[in-house]
Amino acid sequence: MSKKTALITGITGQDGSYLAEFLLEQGYNVIGMVRRSSTVNFDRIAHLQEVEALEIVQGDLLDQMSLVDILRDHHPDEVYNLAAQSFVPTSWRQPVLTGEFTALGVTRLLDAIRIVNPETRFYQASSSEMFGKVREVPQNEDTPFYPRSPYGVAKVYGHWITINYRESYNLFACSGILFNHESPRRGLEFVTHKVTYAAARIKLGLANELRLGNLESRRDWGYAGDYVKAMWLMLQQNEPDDYVIATGETHSVRELCEVAFSYLDLNHEDYVVVDEKFYRPAEVDLLIGDAGKGQAKLGWEPAVSFEQLIKIMVDADLEALHAEGHR
């Protein structure tokens, strides 16, 4: 039996790196798509770059012909679209660019699949940010969307165009509505990593405060390494469908600070400063996912708890700072 080939857009991101690891462990050949840029950061996949079954190619969600060429050259069995402008605050500063990548980029990729090989299975990275101003708690696959940022709006478009191509062209196209998922590979601009990194720096005497926005904002946070397995499971089913992937627990930014700082024997109240400049123009207040469908049909369950996740991230940040010579 020949090895399967998977194409991952956004392979240099948090999810892309964990998914590449997972698929390589499953015996796949992995094609990672990156944009031609002088600033591409390969840090998250540096440990994989000598793996023979991984190949990095250049392509761009803004350029449909580059996507067609990649599909024709590499004949992937599965395509995982993880590339996007994914930082919510940036989507207010660059709303048009966010729409080009995060919304229209999905259409370009789906249409390339339709043109080259409609048998290719497709995974779209949808987001809990699509729920935004939530209509019900918890949120499941049937909860109406009410996005509260240009990013959330763009993700809604990507989600619905995936469904449209599935129903119009009979593509095996799935959307994973993933709630927040974090790891030591998360960008430092995201609040989880911002908190764990600041706690580690404060513990080592490298900083004395952490400035944050709304401490009462609540999220359903899981571990990225758990969530990429759900992506893969969706494309192994007999029929394509959409799934909410979440822990079913909600925690506030304040709780996040409490866990991270107390793990280092620190009191977060001594160091955390609320700064209104970090408030969003339109806040998402309470996101909590109901992953019952995914658990029943995919057999997926989160393995890492919220507390374990934050401790993993704090430990990784301490280790990184120690490696830089800080003690």
CSV table of C-alpha atoms in Angstrom, one decimal:
chain,number,residue,atom,x,y,z
A,1,MET,CA,0.0,0.0,0.0
A,2,SER,CA,1.5,3.3,-1.1
A,3,LYS,CA,2.0,6.1,1.4
A,4,LYS,CA,-0.6,8.9,1.6
A,5,THR,CA,0.4,12.4,0.8
A,6,ALA,CA,-0.9,15.4,2.7
A,7,LEU,CA,-0.5,19.1,1.9
A,8,ILE,CA,-0.5,21.5,4.8
A,9,THR,CA,-0.9,25.2,4.3
A,10,GLY,CA,0.4,27.2,7.2
A,11,ILE,CA,2.9,24.5,8.2
A,12,THR,CA,5.2,26.9,10.0
A,13,GLY,CA,2.4,27.9,12.4
A,14,GLN,CA,1.6,26.2,15.7
A,15,ASP,CA,-1.1,23.9,14.3
A,16,GLY,CA,0.9,23.2,11.1
A,17,SER,CA,3.9,22.0,13.0
A,18,TYR,CA,2.0,19.7,15.3
A,19,LEU,CA,-0.1,18.3,12.4
A,20,ALA,CA,3.1,17.7,10.4
A,21,GLU,CA,4.6,15.7,13.3
A,22,PHE,CA,1.4,13.7,13.7
A,23,LEU,CA,1.0,12.9,10.0
A,24,LEU,CA,4.7,11.9,9.7
A,25,GLU,CA,4.1,9.5,12.6
A,26,GLN,CA,1.2,8.0,10.7
A,27,GLY,CA,3.5,7.3,7.7
A,28,TYR,CA,2.4,10.2,5.4
A,29,ASN,CA,4.5,12.1,3.0
A,30,VAL,CA,3.9,15.7,4.0
A,31,ILE,CA,4.1,18.7,1.7
A,32,GLY,CA,4.3,22.0,3.6
A,33,MET,CA,3.3,25.2,1.7
A,34,VAL,CA,4.9,28.5,2.7
A,35,ARG,CA,4.8,31.9,1.1
A,36,ARG,CA,7.8,33.3,-0.7
A,37,SER,CA,9.0,35.8,1.9
A,38,SER,CA,12.2,37.0,3.4
A,39,THR,CA,10.7,36.6,6.9
A,40,VAL,CA,9.4,33.0,6.9
A,41,ASN,CA,10.1,31.5,10.3
A,42,PHE,CA,10.9,27.8,10.3
A,43,ASP,CA,11.6,27.6,14.0
A,44,ARG,CA,8.5,25.4,14.8
A,45,ILE,CA,9.4,22.8,12.2
A,46,ALA,CA,13.2,23.1,12.4
A,47,HIS,CA,13.4,19.6,14.1
A,48,LEU,CA,11.5,18.1,11.1
A,49,GLN,CA,13.4,19.6,8.2
A,50,GLU,CA,15.8,16.7,7.9
A,51,VAL,CA,12.9,14.2,7.7
A,52,GLU,CA,12.9,12.7,4.2
A,53,ALA,CA,9.1,12.5,4.1
A,54,LEU,CA,8.7,16.3,4.5
A,55,GLU,CA,9.0,18.6,1.6
A,56,ILE,CA,8.6,22.4,1.8
A,57,VAL,CA,7.2,24.1,-1.3
A,58,GLN,CA,6.3,27.7,-2.2
A,59,GLY,CA,2.7,28.8,-2.8
A,60,ASP,CA,0.4,31.6,-1.9
A,61,LEU,CA,-3.3,31.7,-1.0
A,62,LEU,CA,-3.5,35.0,-2.9
A,63,ASP,CA,-2.3,33.3,-6.1
A,64,GLN,CA,-4.6,30.5,-7.3
A,65,MET,CA,-2.3,29.3,-10.1
A,66,SER,CA,0.4,28.5,-7.5
A,67,LEU,CA,-2.1,26.3,-5.7
A,68,VAL,CA,-3.1,24.6,-8.9
A,69,ASP,CA,0.6,23.9,-9.6
A,70,ILE,CA,1.2,22.4,-6.2
A,71,LEU,CA,-1.8,20.1,-6.5
A,72,ARG,CA,-0.7,19.0,-10.0
A,73,ASP,CA,2.9,18.4,-9.0
A,74,HIS,CA,2.3,16.6,-5.7
A,75,HIS,CA,-1.1,14.8,-6.0
A,76,PRO,CA,-2.0,15.1,-2.3
A,77,ASP,CA,-4.7,12.7,-0.9
A,78,GLU,CA,-5.5,15.2,1.8
A,79,VAL,CA,-5.3,19.0,2.1
A,80,TYR,CA,-5.3,20.8,5.4
A,81,ASN,CA,-5.8,24.5,5.1
A,82,LEU,CA,-4.4,26.1,8.2
A,83,ALA,CA,-2.9,29.2,6.7
A,84,ALA,CA,-4.6,32.5,7.6
A,85,GLN,CA,-4.1,35.9,9.1
A,86,SER,CA,-4.9,34.4,12.5
A,87,PHE,CA,-4.3,37.1,15.1
A,88,VAL,CA,-7.6,38.7,15.9
A,89,PRO,CA,-6.4,42.3,16.9
A,90,THR,CA,-4.4,42.5,13.6
A,91,SER,CA,-7.7,41.9,11.7
A,92,TRP,CA,-8.9,45.3,12.7
A,93,ARG,CA,-5.7,47.0,11.5
A,94,GLN,CA,-5.6,44.9,8.3
A,95,PRO,CA,-9.2,43.9,7.6
A,96,VAL,CA,-8.9,43.7,3.8
A,97,LEU,CA,-5.7,41.5,3.9
A,98,THR,CA,-7.4,39.3,6.6
A,99,GLY,CA,-10.3,38.8,4.2
A,100,GLU,CA,-8.0,38.0,1.3
A,101,PHE,CA,-6.1,35.3,3.2
A,102,THR,CA,-8.7,34.0,5.6
A,103,ALA,CA,-11.8,34.1,3.4
A,104,LEU,CA,-11.0,34.3,-0.3
A,105,GLY,CA,-7.9,32.1,0.2
A,106,VAL,CA,-10.2,29.2,1.1
A,107,THR,CA,-12.1,29.7,-2.1
A,108,ARG,CA,-9.0,29.7,-4.2
A,109,LEU,CA,-7.8,26.5,-2.6
A,110,LEU,CA,-11.2,24.7,-2.9
A,111,ASP,CA,-11.5,25.8,-6.6
A,112,ALA,CA,-7.9,24.5,-7.3
A,113,ILE,CA,-9.0,21.1,-5.8
A,114,ARG,CA,-12.1,21.1,-7.9
A,115,ILE,CA,-10.1,21.8,-11.1
A,116,VAL,CA,-7.2,19.4,-10.4
A,117,ASN,CA,-8.6,16.5,-8.5
A,118,PRO,CA,-12.1,16.6,-6.9
A,119,GLU,CA,-11.3,13.3,-5.0
A,120,THR,CA,-8.8,15.2,-2.8
A,121,ARG,CA,-10.1,15.4,0.8
A,122,PHE,CA,-10.1,18.9,2.3
A,123,TYR,CA,-9.9,20.2,5.9
A,124,GLN,CA,-10.8,23.9,6.6
A,125,ALA,CA,-9.6,25.4,9.9
A,126,SER,CA,-12.8,27.1,11.1
A,127,SER,CA,-12.8,29.0,14.5
A,128,SER,CA,-14.9,29.5,17.6
A,129,GLU,CA,-14.5,33.2,16.9
A,130,MET,CA,-17.3,32.7,14.3
A,131,PHE,CA,-19.7,32.5,17.3
A,132,GLY,CA,-18.6,35.8,18.6
A,133,LYS,CA,-21.6,37.4,20.4
A,134,VAL,CA,-22.8,34.0,21.3
A,135,ARG,CA,-26.5,33.0,20.7
A,136,GLU,CA,-26.4,30.1,23.2
A,137,VAL,CA,-24.1,28.4,25.7
A,138,PRO,CA,-22.4,26.1,25.0
A,139,GLN,CA,-21.9,26.4,21.3
A,140,ASN,CA,-22.3,23.4,18.9
A,141,GLU,CA,-22.4,22.8,15.1
A,142,ASP,CA,-25.9,24.3,14.9
A,143,THR,CA,-25.3,27.4,16.9
A,144,PRO,CA,-25.8,30.6,14.8
A,145,PHE,CA,-22.7,32.6,14.0
A,146,TYR,CA,-22.3,36.2,15.1
A,147,PRO,CA,-18.7,37.2,14.5
A,148,ARG,CA,-17.3,40.2,16.4
A,149,SER,CA,-14.1,40.9,14.4
A,150,PRO,CA,-12.9,41.0,10.8
A,151,TYR,CA,-11.1,37.7,11.5
A,152,GLY,CA,-14.3,36.1,12.7
A,153,VAL,CA,-16.3,37.4,9.7
A,154,ALA,CA,-13.6,36.0,7.3
A,155,LYS,CA,-13.7,32.6,9.1
A,156,VAL,CA,-17.5,32.5,8.6
A,157,TYR,CA,-17.0,33.0,4.9
A,158,GLY,CA,-14.3,30.3,4.8
A,159,HIS,CA,-16.6,28.0,6.7
A,160,TRP,CA,-19.6,28.5,4.4
A,161,ILE,CA,-17.7,28.4,1.2
A,162,THR,CA,-16.4,25.0,2.3
A,163,ILE,CA,-19.9,23.8,2.8
A,164,ASN,CA,-20.9,25.3,-0.5
A,165,TYR,CA,-18.2,23.4,-2.4
A,166,ARG,CA,-19.1,20.2,-0.6
A,167,GLU,CA,-22.7,20.5,-1.6
A,168,SER,CA,-22.2,22.0,-5.1
A,169,TYR,CA,-19.3,19.8,-6.3
A,170,ASN,CA,-19.6,16.8,-4.0
A,171,LEU,CA,-16.1,17.5,-2.6
A,172,PHE,CA,-15.0,15.6,0.6
A,173,ALA,CA,-14.6,18.9,2.5
A,174,CYS,CA,-14.8,19.3,6.3
A,175,SER,CA,-14.6,22.2,8.7
A,176,GLY,CA,-13.2,21.9,12.2
A,177,ILE,CA,-14.7,24.6,14.4
A,178,LEU,CA,-11.8,24.6,16.8
A,179,PHE,CA,-12.0,26.5,20.1
A,180,ASN,CA,-8.8,28.1,21.4
A,181,HIS,CA,-5.9,25.7,21.5
A,182,GLU,CA,-2.5,26.6,22.8
A,183,SER,CA,1.0,25.2,23.3
A,184,PRO,CA,4.6,26.3,23.8
A,185,ARG,CA,4.6,27.0,20.0
A,186,ARG,CA,1.9,29.6,20.3
A,187,GLY,CA,2.9,33.1,19.2
A,188,LEU,CA,3.9,35.5,22.1
A,189,GLU,CA,1.1,37.9,20.9
A,190,PHE,CA,-1.6,35.4,22.1
A,191,VAL,CA,-2.7,35.9,25.6
A,192,THR,CA,-1.9,32.4,26.9
A,193,HIS,CA,1.7,32.6,25.8
A,194,LYS,CA,1.9,36.3,26.8
A,195,VAL,CA,1.0,35.3,30.3
A,196,THR,CA,3.2,32.2,30.7
A,197,TYR,CA,6.2,33.9,29.2
A,198,ALA,CA,5.7,37.0,31.4
A,199,ALA,CA,5.4,34.8,34.5
A,200,ALA,CA,8.6,33.0,33.7
A,201,ARG,CA,10.4,36.3,33.1
A,202,ILE,CA,9.1,37.8,36.4
A,203,LYS,CA,10.2,34.6,38.3
A,204,LEU,CA,13.7,35.1,36.9
A,205,GLY,CA,13.8,38.8,37.7
A,206,LEU,CA,13.7,39.9,34.1
A,207,ALA,CA,10.4,41.8,34.4
A,208,ASN,CA,8.2,43.2,37.1
A,209,GLU,CA,4.7,43.6,35.5
A,210,LEU,CA,2.4,42.2,32.9
A,211,ARG,CA,-0.1,44.4,31.2
A,212,LEU,CA,-3.4,42.8,30.0
A,213,GLY,CA,-6.8,43.8,28.8
A,214,ASN,CA,-10.1,42.3,30.0
A,215,LEU,CA,-9.3,39.7,32.7
A,216,GLU,CA,-12.9,38.5,32.8
A,217,SER,CA,-12.9,37.4,29.2
A,218,ARG,CA,-13.5,33.7,29.1
A,219,ARG,CA,-12.3,31.0,26.7
A,220,ASP,CA,-12.4,27.3,26.1
A,221,TRP,CA,-8.7,26.5,26.0
A,222,GLY,CA,-7.2,23.2,24.9
A,223,TYR,CA,-3.8,21.7,23.8
A,224,ALA,CA,-2.9,22.1,20.2
A,225,GLY,CA,-1.3,18.7,20.1
A,226,ASP,CA,-4.7,17.1,20.9
A,227,TYR,CA,-6.6,19.2,18.4
A,228,VAL,CA,-4.6,18.3,15.3
A,229,LYS,CA,-5.6,14.6,15.7
A,230,ALA,CA,-9.2,15.7,15.4
A,231,MET,CA,-8.4,17.3,12.1
A,232,TRP,CA,-7.0,14.1,10.8
A,233,LEU,CA,-9.9,12.0,12.1
A,234,MET,CA,-12.4,14.2,10.2
A,235,LEU,CA,-10.7,13.2,6.9
A,236,GLN,CA,-10.8,9.5,7.7
A,237,GLN,CA,-14.6,9.3,8.0
A,238,ASN,CA,-16.9,7.8,5.3
A,239,GLU,CA,-18.7,11.1,4.9
A,240,PRO,CA,-17.6,14.7,5.2
A,241,ASP,CA,-19.0,16.8,8.0
A,242,ASP,CA,-18.3,19.7,10.3
A,243,TYR,CA,-17.3,19.3,13.9
A,244,VAL,CA,-16.9,21.5,17.0
A,245,ILE,CA,-13.6,20.6,18.8
A,246,ALA,CA,-13.3,21.9,22.3
A,247,THR,CA,-12.8,20.8,26.0
A,248,GLY,CA,-16.2,21.9,27.2
A,249,GLU,CA,-14.7,23.9,30.0
A,250,THR,CA,-14.4,27.7,30.2
A,251,HIS,CA,-11.7,29.7,32.0
A,252,SER,CA,-11.1,33.4,32.4
A,253,VAL,CA,-7.9,35.3,31.7
A,254,ARG,CA,-7.8,35.9,35.4
A,255,GLU,CA,-7.8,32.1,36.0
A,256,LEU,CA,-5.1,31.7,33.4
A,257,CYS,CA,-2.9,34.2,35.3
A,258,GLU,CA,-3.6,32.5,38.6
A,259,VAL,CA,-2.5,29.1,37.3
A,260,ALA,CA,0.6,30.4,35.6
A,261,PHE,CA,1.8,32.6,38.4
A,262,SER,CA,0.9,30.3,41.3
A,263,TYR,CA,2.8,27.4,39.6
A,264,LEU,CA,5.9,29.6,40.1
A,265,ASP,CA,4.9,30.5,43.7
A,266,LEU,CA,4.0,34.0,42.6
A,267,ASN,CA,0.8,36.0,43.3
A,268,HIS,CA,-0.5,37.3,39.9
A,269,GLU,CA,-2.2,40.2,41.7
A,270,ASP,CA,1.2,41.6,42.5
A,271,TYR,CA,2.2,41.8,38.8
A,272,VAL,CA,-0.8,42.0,36.5
A,273,VAL,CA,-1.9,45.5,35.4
A,274,VAL,CA,-5.1,46.0,33.5
A,275,ASP,CA,-4.5,48.3,30.5
A,276,GLU,CA,-7.5,49.5,28.5
A,277,LYS,CA,-5.4,49.7,25.3
A,278,PHE,CA,-5.5,45.9,25.2
A,279,TYR,CA,-9.3,45.8,25.1
A,280,ARG,CA,-10.9,44.7,21.8
A,281,PRO,CA,-13.2,47.1,20.0
A,282,ALA,CA,-15.9,44.4,20.2
A,283,GLU,CA,-15.3,41.8,22.9
A,284,VAL,CA,-16.2,38.1,22.7
A,285,ASP,CA,-17.4,37.3,26.3
A,286,LEU,CA,-18.0,33.6,26.7
A,287,LEU,CA,-16.9,30.9,24.4
A,288,ILE,CA,-17.4,27.3,25.5
A,289,GLY,CA,-17.7,24.4,23.0
A,290,ASP,CA,-19.9,21.3,23.0
A,291,ALA,CA,-17.7,18.7,21.3
A,292,GLY,CA,-20.3,15.9,21.8
A,293,LYS,CA,-20.6,15.2,18.1
A,294,GLY,CA,-16.9,14.9,17.6
A,295,GLN,CA,-16.5,12.6,20.6
A,296,ALA,CA,-19.3,10.4,19.4
A,297,LYS,CA,-18.5,10.2,15.7
A,298,LEU,CA,-14.7,10.7,15.7
A,299,GLY,CA,-13.9,9.1,19.0
A,300,TRP,CA,-11.9,12.2,19.9
A,301,GLU,CA,-11.3,13.3,23.5
A,302,PRO,CA,-8.9,16.0,24.8
A,303,ALA,CA,-6.0,14.4,26.7
A,304,VAL,CA,-4.4,17.5,28.3
A,305,SER,CA,-6.2,19.6,31.0
A,306,PHE,CA,-6.2,23.4,31.2
A,307,GLU,CA,-3.9,23.3,34.2
A,308,GLN,CA,-1.6,20.8,32.6
A,309,LEU,CA,-1.4,22.9,29.4
A,310,ILE,CA,-0.5,26.1,31.3
A,311,LYS,CA,2.2,24.3,33.3
A,312,ILE,CA,3.6,22.8,30.1
A,313,MET,CA,3.9,26.3,28.6
A,314,VAL,CA,5.4,27.8,31.8
A,315,ASP,CA,8.0,25.0,31.9
A,316,ALA,CA,8.9,25.5,28.2
A,317,ASP,CA,9.3,29.3,28.7
A,318,LEU,CA,11.5,28.8,31.7
A,319,GLU,CA,13.6,26.3,29.7
A,320,ALA,CA,13.9,28.7,26.8
A,321,LEU,CA,15.0,31.5,29.1
A,322,HIS,CA,17.5,29.3,30.8
A,323,ALA,CA,18.9,28.3,27.4
A,324,GLU,CA,19.4,32.1,26.7
A,325,GLY,CA,21.6,32.2,29.9
A,326,HIS,CA,19.0,33.6,32.3
A,327,ARG,CA,18.9,31.9,35.7
